[in-house]
Amino acid sequence: MKGILFLILSWAMSVSMSKCRAQQRETYAIEGDAVGLHCYTGEVMQNQTFSWTKDNDSVISSPHIFKGSSLWILRTVSSDSGHYVCTSFSNSTETGHVESRVLLSVEKEKCPRALTPIQVNEGEHINLTCTEDSIETLGQTLQVQWWKDCESTGVQGTEISLDVSMDSTGNYTCMVIFRYVGENYTTSHTRQLKVLKKEPVEKPQVIHPRNEILYVKPGMRIKLECTVFIGLGEEAQEGTSVYWTVNDELMSDIFPQLQENVTCYLQMGEDDRFYCKSTLIISEVNATFFDVPFKCIVLSSRGSDMGLVSLRQGGQSNTQTLLIIAPALIIVVGVVLFMFFKIDIILAYRRLCGKGKTAAPGGKIYNAYVCYCHDNSIGSSTAENLALKIMPEVLEQRHDLELFIHGRDDASAEANVADMTDVVGQSRTVLLVLPGSGPANPIEEISNIPLSTDQDNASHCQVLYSVIAQCSVPVIVVESGENADYSLLPESIQSIIQRNGILRWSPAVQPSGRFWKQLRYHMT
Ligand SMILES: *[C@@H]1O[C@H](CO)[C@@H](O)[C@H](O)[C@H]1NC(C)=O
Ligand SMILES: *[C@@H]1O[C@H](CO)[C@@H](O)[C@H](O)[C@H]1NC(C)=O
Ligand SMILES: *[C@@H]1O[C@H](CO)[C@@H](O)[C@H](O)[C@H]1NC(C)=O
Ligand SMILES: *[C@@H]1O[C@H](CO)[C@@H](O)[C@H](O)[C@H]1NC(C)=O
Ligand SMILES: *[C@@H]1O[C@H](CO)[C@@H](O)[C@H](O)[C@H]1NC(C)=O
Ligand SMILES: *[C@@H]1O[C@H](CO)[C@@H](O)[C@H](O)[C@H]1NC(C)=O
Ligand SMILES: *[C@@H]1O[C@H](CO)[C@@H](O)[C@H](O)[C@H]1NC(C)=O
Ligand SMILES: *[C@@H]1O[C@H](CO)[C@@H](O)[C@H](O)[C@H]1NC(C)=O
């Protein structure tokens, strides 16, 4: 076999020989090229001979055929396609031993078809090799060229080196030109490269606790809970561990009595996120555990993370919270109390400072100008009663306030704009008593608009409305009943009602009742 060099052609990830033998293999060749069919001998025996058959007929020798452990067809034609079997014989055994079955397809293509694809990950670095021990070349190798998708890459040599990107996907053809018995031949093989997209790596992460201080009392039973994001999908769990350390030592080593409990769950969503919860149970806290780091650790090939918990002697926490919360609480309670007792507080303050008793400042003589506007309905007499009898009793006698009451203090019943402007000007407020329909009188549908039958009073009230509209005296509207219809009142009065609301009096109101407090609060 001198002069014949065996160039070994192969692929980095070629299938093992035993597998090849077990199954029918396929080989593709381009018409006109050379092709080598290889007999995969398990162990090489001495004095071994090989016999080749094609479609049950023995292969006849010719100048274009070389027979050995490989059968070379140097110039293929399509009729060479067929089913080839290699049988080996040796001196020790009479019967032949079938080593290989190959199905050869000779095709009219530029590049041979690819066989089993190789899968590689994006970002990896791989070398595709054209020289290994499973495929042999006859003769002297002149050149090895690399083609991708049947286009020249310009790369020569037995290896092509790839930094795998998604663009690396494709069919790589290794084309070997060799010289045998004075002639040049070409043989080629194609491998398909499939690139798997690299998924972004999701690193595991301790979500809670990150860095926590817990105030506990000795003797307490506590649970330290740690939530960890493991990764995407359930398979992220593989090779991942979640555990606690105490003072940087494995908990089970120094405190076997502490219990650790890990439960994991998949949170379904857009991408299924896998979490684990590790609970460390300390059945009885003692001084040993104070101020040492408790670490919740997650460790996997994708990364690691850590959460820290420290235990501190208890009590402090409550004091601290109290220090923060107490002032806020006091303020809130204070505000609430003030809102609730605002009127009483202000009235008490005024009493203490002697304010409001007399209408002295600013030349004011009266605390209020009281005017009841009524017609002859039942509600009207209530209003009149309130203005003429009850108000003086409560406000004048009990609380020493000065009132000017229309119908009691005016010299004449005639409505006189000048006089009234005078009196109103001397008053700090105007108390306008309006009759409601009254709870005693719910059947009465007609509203008690104080503009009707009693001409005297009605005109008096109209004068008052215009005086009010001109003077800047505060007006307090008191309704001596309920459900009055104010829609017919002058707009100025309506807007006062809208702005300030009305005080509603009923005969059930006690002299010390809230109504009087509110009234006094607004009067002074
Ligand atoms: C191989 O053949 C040689 C003679 O050519 C012989 O001496 C030798 O014993 C043979 N070996 C075996 C294993 O049969
Ligand atoms: C064994 O085979 C070799 C060649 O394959 C041959 O030369 C030799 O004579 C054989 N020996 C016997 C004992 O058959
Ligand atoms: C080869 O012979 C086997 C039986 O010995 C038969 O089953 C098979 O079809 C034959 N193949 C061809 C291509 O003739
Ligand atoms: C690569 O080869 C495979 C199998 O022969 C074929 O299906 C595929 O389309 C080829 N890819 C390219 C890019 O030529
Ligand atoms: C690929 O080949 C280059 C040189 O061409 C070498 O440095 C590298 O180690 C090889 N890589 C592998 C995975 O064989
Ligand atoms: C064979 O190839 C070599 C180198 O590529 C070249 O020099 C030579 O002429 C070729 N011979 C024939 C017969 O094509
Ligand atoms: C661990 O946690 C699971 C679920 O929360 C609970 O069912 C189990 O009893 C716990 N095991 C221990 C030893 O506490
Ligand atoms: C605290 O408890 C641990 C285990 O629970 C124990 O090993 C240690 O001696 C105790 N230390 C004290 C000061 O009680």
XYZ file of C-alpha atoms and ligand atoms in Angstrom:
636
model
C 0.000 0.000 0.000
C 2.899 2.262 -0.474
C 2.190 5.624 -2.028
C -1.270 5.548 -0.729
C -1.823 7.920 2.067
C -4.884 7.753 4.126
C -6.266 11.050 4.921
C -8.739 10.839 7.576
C -11.842 12.819 7.078
C -14.293 13.372 9.763
C -16.447 15.630 11.838
C -16.073 16.830 15.335
C -19.273 15.201 16.432
C -19.312 12.140 14.291
C -21.332 9.271 15.478
C -19.610 6.356 17.088
C -18.671 3.410 15.001
C -20.786 0.893 16.804
C -23.838 2.987 16.069
C -22.872 3.128 12.422
C -22.664 -0.567 12.206
C -25.996 -1.103 13.785
C -27.872 1.054 11.369
C -28.112 1.486 7.672
C -26.041 4.504 6.774
C -26.577 6.856 3.917
C -23.922 8.556 1.848
C -24.458 11.190 -0.766
C -22.080 11.834 -3.647
C -22.031 14.285 -6.498
C -21.888 12.792 -9.926
C -18.312 12.851 -11.233
C -16.759 13.159 -7.798
C -15.050 10.466 -5.860
C -16.744 8.750 -2.952
C -15.353 6.464 -0.316
C -17.544 3.888 1.382
C -15.998 2.821 4.609
C -16.094 -0.502 6.283
C -16.217 0.043 9.967
C -14.110 -2.686 11.368
C -14.589 -3.124 15.022
C -11.253 -4.524 16.084
C -8.655 -4.796 13.391
C -7.707 -8.409 12.932
C -4.538 -9.597 11.383
C -4.650 -10.911 7.832
C -8.177 -9.405 7.514
C -9.695 -9.237 4.027
C -12.744 -7.289 2.907
C -15.265 -8.119 0.332
C -17.742 -5.613 -1.106
C -21.043 -6.300 -2.734
C -23.437 -3.925 -4.456
C -27.069 -4.938 -4.551
C -26.095 -8.557 -3.761
C -23.557 -8.679 -6.592
C -19.871 -8.518 -5.920
C -18.221 -5.312 -6.982
C -16.070 -5.812 -10.018
C -12.643 -4.270 -9.952
C -11.873 -1.489 -12.411
C -9.339 1.353 -12.670
C -11.854 3.641 -11.073
C -12.524 1.394 -8.178
C -10.300 0.737 -5.286
C -11.227 -1.991 -2.875
C -9.896 -2.280 0.622
C -11.338 -1.506 4.023
C -12.806 1.386 2.061
C -14.355 1.074 -1.298
C -13.515 4.025 -3.514
C -15.467 4.911 -6.561
C -13.315 7.560 -8.156
C -15.666 8.912 -10.822
C -19.215 8.313 -9.777
C -22.107 7.975 -12.181
C -25.720 7.822 -11.122
C -25.841 4.072 -11.675
C -23.370 3.711 -8.847
C -26.203 4.477 -6.470
C -27.128 1.402 -4.556
C -26.907 -0.709 -1.507
C -23.354 -1.651 -0.577
C -22.341 -4.283 1.969
C -18.865 -4.861 3.309
C -17.943 -8.272 4.665
C -14.639 -9.012 6.291
C -12.839 -12.301 6.417
C -9.833 -13.424 8.309
C -7.680 -16.554 8.253
C -9.016 -17.789 11.579
C -12.657 -17.803 10.563
C -14.083 -19.409 7.506
C -17.284 -17.423 7.449
C -17.316 -13.762 6.611
C -18.311 -11.102 9.070
C -20.638 -8.336 7.865
C -19.250 -5.029 8.944
C -21.127 -2.273 7.091
C -24.160 -1.527 5.009
C -24.204 1.747 3.136
C -26.820 3.250 0.884
C -25.143 5.426 -1.712
C -27.018 8.113 -3.609
C -25.235 9.782 -6.487
C -26.866 13.074 -7.281
C -26.438 15.785 -9.840
C -25.845 18.597 -7.382
C -23.109 21.040 -6.726
C -22.775 20.052 -3.079
C -23.752 16.821 -1.411
C -26.750 16.650 0.821
C -26.257 17.118 4.530
C -26.580 14.294 7.018
C -27.510 14.439 10.705
C -27.451 18.046 11.839
C -25.177 19.287 14.592
C -26.783 21.467 17.219
C -24.761 24.225 18.767
C -25.624 27.091 21.074
C -25.401 30.695 20.051
C -22.254 32.267 21.444
C -20.280 29.039 21.561
C -17.016 28.534 19.756
C -16.663 25.388 17.698
C -14.244 23.874 15.188
C -15.552 21.773 12.361
C -12.941 19.238 11.352
C -12.411 17.360 8.119
C -9.739 14.962 9.379
C -10.661 12.250 11.772
C -10.378 8.562 11.705
C -13.755 7.512 10.400
C -13.609 8.737 6.820
C -10.532 8.169 4.766
C -9.277 9.760 1.643
C -7.395 7.898 -0.956
C -4.137 9.311 -2.202
C -2.475 12.590 -1.454
C -4.516 15.457 -0.225
C -3.899 18.523 -2.278
C -6.424 20.882 -0.796
C -9.310 21.102 1.655
C -11.869 23.820 0.995
C -14.846 24.920 3.053
C -18.107 25.882 1.530
C -21.158 27.190 3.270
C -24.563 26.668 1.673
C -22.634 25.697 -1.419
C -20.763 28.948 -1.669
C -17.062 29.235 -1.071
C -16.043 30.682 2.261
C -12.410 31.042 1.193
C -11.377 29.004 4.221
C -8.872 26.261 3.513
C -7.482 23.619 5.763
C -8.750 20.709 7.734
C -10.599 22.869 10.244
C -13.028 25.713 10.150
C -13.356 27.754 13.300
C -16.712 29.327 14.121
C -17.866 31.862 16.668
C -21.422 30.704 16.541
C -24.077 33.295 15.903
C -27.553 32.872 14.495
C -26.023 33.568 11.068
C -23.817 30.512 11.433
C -26.822 28.316 10.694
C -26.335 26.493 7.409
C -24.782 23.594 5.560
C -21.030 23.331 5.681
C -19.338 21.395 2.965
C -15.812 20.201 3.316
C -14.355 19.607 -0.150
C -11.162 17.520 -0.375
C -9.103 17.479 -3.569
C -6.659 14.580 -3.675
C -4.303 13.068 -6.138
C -4.356 9.385 -6.824
C -2.362 7.619 -9.451
C -1.629 10.802 -11.363
C -5.126 12.141 -11.343
C -6.938 14.730 -9.279
C -10.223 13.775 -7.601
C -12.677 15.588 -5.407
C -14.719 14.215 -2.549
C -16.976 16.212 -0.273
C -19.217 15.953 2.751
C -21.815 18.295 4.134
C -22.840 18.846 7.709
C -25.830 20.878 8.716
C -25.307 23.260 11.587
C -28.328 24.215 13.686
C -27.856 27.115 16.047
C -29.931 27.216 19.208
C -30.826 30.693 20.293
C -29.306 31.662 23.566
C -31.994 32.520 26.077
C -31.189 35.412 28.345
C -29.961 33.931 31.572
C -32.219 34.665 34.485
C -30.087 34.816 37.569
C -31.532 33.510 40.794
C -32.420 36.198 43.277
C -33.395 36.448 46.911
C -36.473 38.618 46.868
C -37.128 38.849 50.572
C -35.443 39.488 52.972
C -32.718 41.673 51.540
C -31.265 43.106 54.725
C -33.557 42.948 57.667
C -33.338 43.461 61.405
C -35.837 41.577 63.511
C -36.463 42.444 67.133
C -37.300 39.353 69.114
C -37.487 38.299 72.726
C -35.505 35.387 74.111
C -37.624 32.280 74.396
C -39.768 33.198 71.409
C -40.457 30.762 68.588
C -39.826 32.508 65.306
C -39.908 31.721 61.615
C -37.549 33.395 59.201
C -39.038 33.294 55.744
C -37.046 33.707 52.600
C -38.534 33.991 49.112
C -36.233 33.229 46.229
C -36.678 33.569 42.509
C -34.986 30.541 40.988
C -35.395 31.073 37.281
C -37.707 30.586 34.353
C -39.482 27.265 34.120
C -39.428 24.298 36.418
C -36.153 23.024 35.007
C -34.424 26.046 36.561
C -34.653 24.120 39.814
C -32.049 21.624 38.650
C -28.697 22.190 40.230
C -30.050 25.010 42.367
C -29.930 25.006 46.127
C -31.587 27.291 48.638
C -30.366 27.178 52.214
C -29.720 29.199 55.347
C -26.426 29.839 57.059
C -25.991 31.070 60.594
C -22.838 33.073 61.148
C -21.635 31.861 57.737
C -21.828 28.254 58.760
C -24.241 25.695 57.477
C -27.105 25.776 59.873
C -27.394 22.020 60.201
C -23.719 21.832 61.238
C -23.940 24.020 64.307
C -27.599 24.035 65.233
C -29.074 20.703 64.245
C -32.186 21.579 66.222
C -33.092 24.434 63.904
C -35.506 23.428 61.188
C -35.426 24.396 57.571
C -38.351 23.896 55.235
C -38.197 24.601 51.541
C -41.225 24.617 49.261
C -41.095 25.571 45.626
C -43.786 26.621 43.242
C -44.230 27.678 39.654
C -45.927 30.977 39.074
C -47.722 30.700 35.781
C -47.599 33.768 33.642
C -46.159 35.130 30.468
C -43.042 33.236 31.369
C -43.372 30.669 34.100
C -41.313 31.909 37.002
C -40.091 29.425 39.501
C -39.852 30.419 43.157
C -38.836 28.736 46.370
C -39.728 29.664 49.890
C -37.317 28.617 52.588
C -38.509 28.831 56.151
C -36.103 28.647 59.055
C -37.834 27.743 62.267
C -36.113 28.740 65.496
C -38.126 27.019 68.165
C -36.579 29.029 70.969
C -34.599 32.210 70.521
C -31.685 32.651 72.903
C -28.767 35.038 73.178
C -26.636 32.896 70.841
C -28.713 34.102 67.924
C -28.501 37.802 68.559
C -26.385 39.897 66.211
C -25.147 37.006 64.103
C -25.881 37.035 60.392
C -28.629 34.702 59.214
C -28.164 34.361 55.496
C -30.637 32.948 53.031
C -28.583 31.766 50.071
C -29.511 30.670 46.592
C -26.841 29.012 44.529
C -26.995 27.777 40.962
C -24.862 27.564 37.870
C -26.484 30.781 36.646
C -25.446 32.757 39.669
C -26.020 33.208 43.356
C -27.655 35.675 45.700
C -28.017 36.239 49.385
C -30.487 37.799 51.804
C -29.518 38.879 55.306
C -31.461 38.835 58.575
C -30.179 39.873 61.982
C -31.929 39.224 65.231
C -31.814 41.845 67.954
C -32.965 41.678 71.522
C -36.643 42.634 71.530
C -38.552 45.548 72.989
C -36.644 48.208 71.120
C -38.695 47.669 68.075
C -41.911 48.560 69.892
C -40.370 51.638 71.452
C -39.034 52.729 68.110
C -42.334 52.245 66.362
C -44.059 54.008 69.200
C -41.696 56.938 68.928
C -42.583 57.289 65.301
C -46.263 56.546 65.548
C -47.135 58.294 68.820
C -46.721 61.913 67.682
C -48.659 61.205 64.534
C -51.351 59.526 66.571
C -51.523 62.419 69.020
C -51.877 64.870 66.166
C -54.597 62.832 64.527
C -56.510 62.389 67.781
C -56.052 66.070 68.524
C -57.401 67.073 65.141
C -60.351 64.728 65.474
C -61.135 65.975 68.978
C -60.797 69.563 67.884
C -63.141 69.032 64.946
C -65.629 67.401 67.259
C -65.433 69.896 70.118
C -64.409 72.882 68.042
C -67.481 74.890 68.954
C -67.263 74.130 72.690
C -63.570 74.909 72.716
C -64.001 78.220 70.932
C -66.960 79.174 73.117
C -64.992 78.299 76.245
C -62.057 80.333 74.975
C -64.288 83.300 74.341
C -65.815 83.006 77.776
C -62.398 82.904 79.395
C -61.228 85.931 77.468
C -64.474 87.763 78.108
C -65.049 88.083 74.402
C -68.429 88.052 72.817
C -70.350 88.878 75.943
C -70.999 92.379 74.840
C -71.052 93.627 71.334
C -68.691 96.428 72.247
C -65.986 96.492 69.539
C -66.527 98.609 66.467
C -69.493 100.475 67.877
C -71.643 97.393 67.759
C -74.373 97.437 70.347
C -76.126 94.237 69.515
C -74.843 90.758 69.114
C -77.620 90.059 66.690
C -80.461 91.603 64.868
C -83.196 89.014 65.046
C -85.836 88.991 62.433
C -88.472 86.362 61.842
C -90.130 86.237 58.549
C -93.422 84.471 58.544
C -96.811 84.148 57.066
C -99.852 82.854 58.865
C -99.090 79.171 58.643
C -98.533 77.012 61.708
C -94.778 77.031 61.102
C -94.825 80.821 61.278
C -96.034 80.887 64.823
C -93.149 78.566 65.727
C -90.730 81.010 64.116
C -92.321 83.889 65.942
C -92.207 82.000 69.199
C -88.544 81.175 68.653
C -87.615 84.744 67.853
C -89.695 86.548 70.450
C -89.651 84.164 73.363
C -87.076 81.396 73.225
C -84.141 83.350 71.814
C -84.318 86.078 74.452
C -84.632 83.435 77.175
C -81.605 81.523 76.079
C -79.340 84.100 74.490
C -80.113 87.158 76.590
C -80.838 85.660 79.979
C -78.519 82.712 80.021
C -75.656 84.023 77.961
C -75.850 87.795 78.409
C -76.026 88.550 74.723
C -77.682 91.661 73.371
C -80.388 91.113 70.816
C -82.420 93.508 68.774
C -85.583 91.657 67.947
C -87.900 92.835 65.271
C -91.418 92.993 66.667
C -90.126 93.569 70.180
C -87.561 96.297 70.021
C -88.562 98.343 66.981
C -90.354 101.554 67.762
C -92.813 101.229 64.911
C -94.051 98.241 62.982
C -93.454 100.149 59.759
C -90.489 99.012 57.779
C -88.114 101.923 57.521
C -84.974 101.388 55.485
C -82.952 104.059 57.268
C -83.848 102.886 60.767
C -83.243 99.305 59.868
C -79.881 100.055 58.247
C -78.961 101.818 61.488
C -79.907 98.909 63.690
C -78.378 96.330 61.393
C -75.232 98.438 61.295
C -75.098 98.320 65.079
C -75.424 94.548 65.081
C -72.678 92.007 64.608
C -74.938 89.493 62.933
C -78.384 89.176 61.502
C -80.368 86.194 62.704
C -82.921 85.402 60.086
C -85.552 83.036 61.431
C -87.469 81.298 58.706
C -90.434 79.060 59.260
C -90.142 75.484 58.060
C -93.137 73.388 57.202
C -92.408 71.723 60.557
C -92.442 68.097 61.473
C -95.754 68.669 63.182
C -97.227 69.594 59.896
C -96.028 67.179 57.213
C -99.271 67.152 55.238
C -98.953 70.789 54.371
C -97.590 70.858 50.854
C -97.509 74.582 50.300
C -94.163 75.945 51.252
C -94.027 78.664 53.831
C -92.395 81.326 51.853
C -92.405 84.364 54.082
C -93.744 86.666 51.469
C -97.466 86.120 51.625
C -100.429 87.246 53.696
C -99.013 89.203 56.581
C -98.231 92.298 54.588
C -96.517 94.063 57.446
C -94.110 91.369 58.171
C -93.582 90.456 54.570
C -92.624 93.964 53.575
C -90.415 94.196 56.636
C -88.576 91.124 55.546
C -88.198 92.403 52.006
C -86.688 95.595 53.335
C -84.393 93.509 55.508
C -83.272 91.443 52.523
C -82.243 94.547 50.651
C -80.508 95.971 53.752
C -78.619 92.680 54.159
C -77.645 92.760 50.527
C -76.107 96.202 51.074
C -74.498 95.783 54.511
C -71.684 93.382 55.037
C -73.189 91.932 58.183
C -72.915 88.171 58.572
C -76.252 86.477 58.247
C -77.251 83.374 60.145
C -80.292 81.618 58.792
C -82.263 79.668 61.359
C -85.023 77.422 60.243
C -87.640 76.791 62.865
C -88.735 73.508 61.452
C -87.986 71.434 58.396
C -88.481 71.186 54.671
C -88.897 74.799 53.800
C -88.697 75.757 50.150
C -86.246 78.592 49.775
C -86.420 78.835 46.049
C -88.524 81.973 46.199
C -86.167 83.820 48.549
C -83.986 86.546 47.060
C -80.835 85.204 45.487
C -78.598 86.963 48.001
C -80.203 85.002 50.828
C -80.111 81.777 48.837
C -76.431 82.159 48.210
C -75.864 82.762 51.938
C -77.772 79.564 52.676
C -75.713 77.712 50.112
C -72.481 79.041 51.486
C -73.083 78.835 55.229
C -75.872 76.328 55.461
C -78.715 76.810 57.861
C -79.159 76.084 61.535
C -82.200 73.989 62.121
C -84.131 74.459 65.317
C -86.870 72.261 66.622
C -88.953 72.526 69.795
C -87.136 69.442 71.108
C -83.857 71.379 71.344
C -82.720 71.873 74.970
C -81.453 75.293 76.079
C -78.045 73.674 76.513
C -78.308 71.820 73.204
C -75.893 71.872 70.320
C -78.106 74.219 68.318
C -77.507 77.022 70.776
C -73.804 76.369 70.904
C -73.605 76.548 67.142
C -75.728 79.642 67.092
C -73.541 81.369 69.690
C -70.439 80.194 67.878
C -71.633 81.806 64.667
C -72.959 84.930 66.396
C -69.768 86.045 68.027
C -1.316 -14.135 8.883
O -0.562 -14.696 7.760
C 0.759 -15.062 8.020
C 1.416 -15.536 6.767
O 1.179 -14.670 5.753
C 0.769 -16.134 9.079
O 2.074 -16.425 9.440
C 0.028 -15.676 10.307
O -0.057 -16.745 11.272
C -1.364 -15.237 9.964
N -2.011 -14.759 11.135
C -3.166 -15.173 11.594
C -3.644 -14.530 12.842
O -3.808 -16.033 11.036
C -3.810 -15.906 5.650
O -4.079 -14.871 4.768
C -2.969 -14.324 4.119
C -3.427 -13.180 3.293
O -4.636 -12.684 3.704
C -2.338 -15.387 3.296
O -1.204 -14.852 2.711
C -1.978 -16.548 4.147
O -1.471 -17.599 3.408
C -3.134 -17.062 4.903
N -2.737 -18.151 5.815
C -3.435 -19.252 6.003
C -2.865 -20.188 7.012
O -4.486 -19.463 5.454
C -30.389 -8.955 -1.824
O -30.705 -10.242 -1.332
C -31.655 -10.224 -0.292
C -31.844 -11.653 0.167
O -30.672 -12.330 0.161
C -32.944 -9.598 -0.797
O -33.867 -9.537 0.272
C -32.684 -8.237 -1.328
O -33.840 -7.694 -1.859
C -31.606 -8.272 -2.383
N -31.306 -6.943 -2.795
C -31.250 -6.527 -4.034
C -30.968 -5.091 -4.279
O -31.419 -7.305 -4.927
C -29.110 22.325 4.501
O -29.340 20.942 4.279
C -30.592 20.460 4.711
C -30.598 18.945 4.467
O -30.091 18.626 3.258
C -31.691 21.171 3.948
O -32.939 20.727 4.408
C -31.559 22.638 4.151
O -32.488 23.355 3.420
C -30.161 23.124 3.794
N -30.027 24.496 4.196
C -29.567 25.447 3.392
C -29.479 26.814 3.959
O -29.213 25.195 2.272
C -10.353 25.458 17.497
O -9.201 25.803 16.794
C -8.451 26.841 17.349
C -7.302 27.118 16.434
O -7.706 27.056 15.123
C -7.988 26.446 18.731
O -7.269 27.500 19.332
C -9.155 26.099 19.584
O -8.742 25.623 20.834
C -10.016 25.047 18.912
N -11.203 24.870 19.689
C -11.700 23.686 19.970
C -12.957 23.671 20.764
O -11.187 22.678 19.602
C -4.120 18.532 -9.923
O -4.082 19.582 -8.957
C -2.847 20.223 -8.866
C -2.921 21.208 -7.732
O -4.184 21.720 -7.578
C -2.551 20.896 -10.186
O -1.325 21.525 -10.124
C -2.554 19.857 -11.286
O -2.404 20.433 -12.539
C -3.835 19.061 -11.263
N -3.755 17.972 -12.222
C -4.695 17.647 -13.070
C -4.466 16.537 -13.961
O -5.755 18.274 -13.107
C -42.979 22.596 55.336
O -43.870 23.450 54.656
C -45.018 22.801 54.119
C -45.801 23.796 53.365
O -45.798 25.038 53.953
C -45.821 22.157 55.251
O -46.899 21.458 54.706
C -44.914 21.208 56.010
O -45.619 20.677 57.094
C -43.695 21.931 56.493
N -42.786 20.986 57.125
C -42.240 21.222 58.295
C -41.307 20.167 58.783
O -42.484 22.214 58.936
C -28.946 28.668 72.728
O -29.540 27.607 72.007
C -28.627 26.787 71.319
C -29.411 25.803 70.534
O -30.764 26.021 70.587
C -27.688 26.129 72.244
O -26.747 25.371 71.515
C -26.969 27.200 73.053
O -26.163 26.598 74.025
C -27.962 28.126 73.721
N -27.216 29.203 74.299
C -27.554 29.763 75.461
C -26.685 30.886 75.902
O -28.510 29.371 76.066
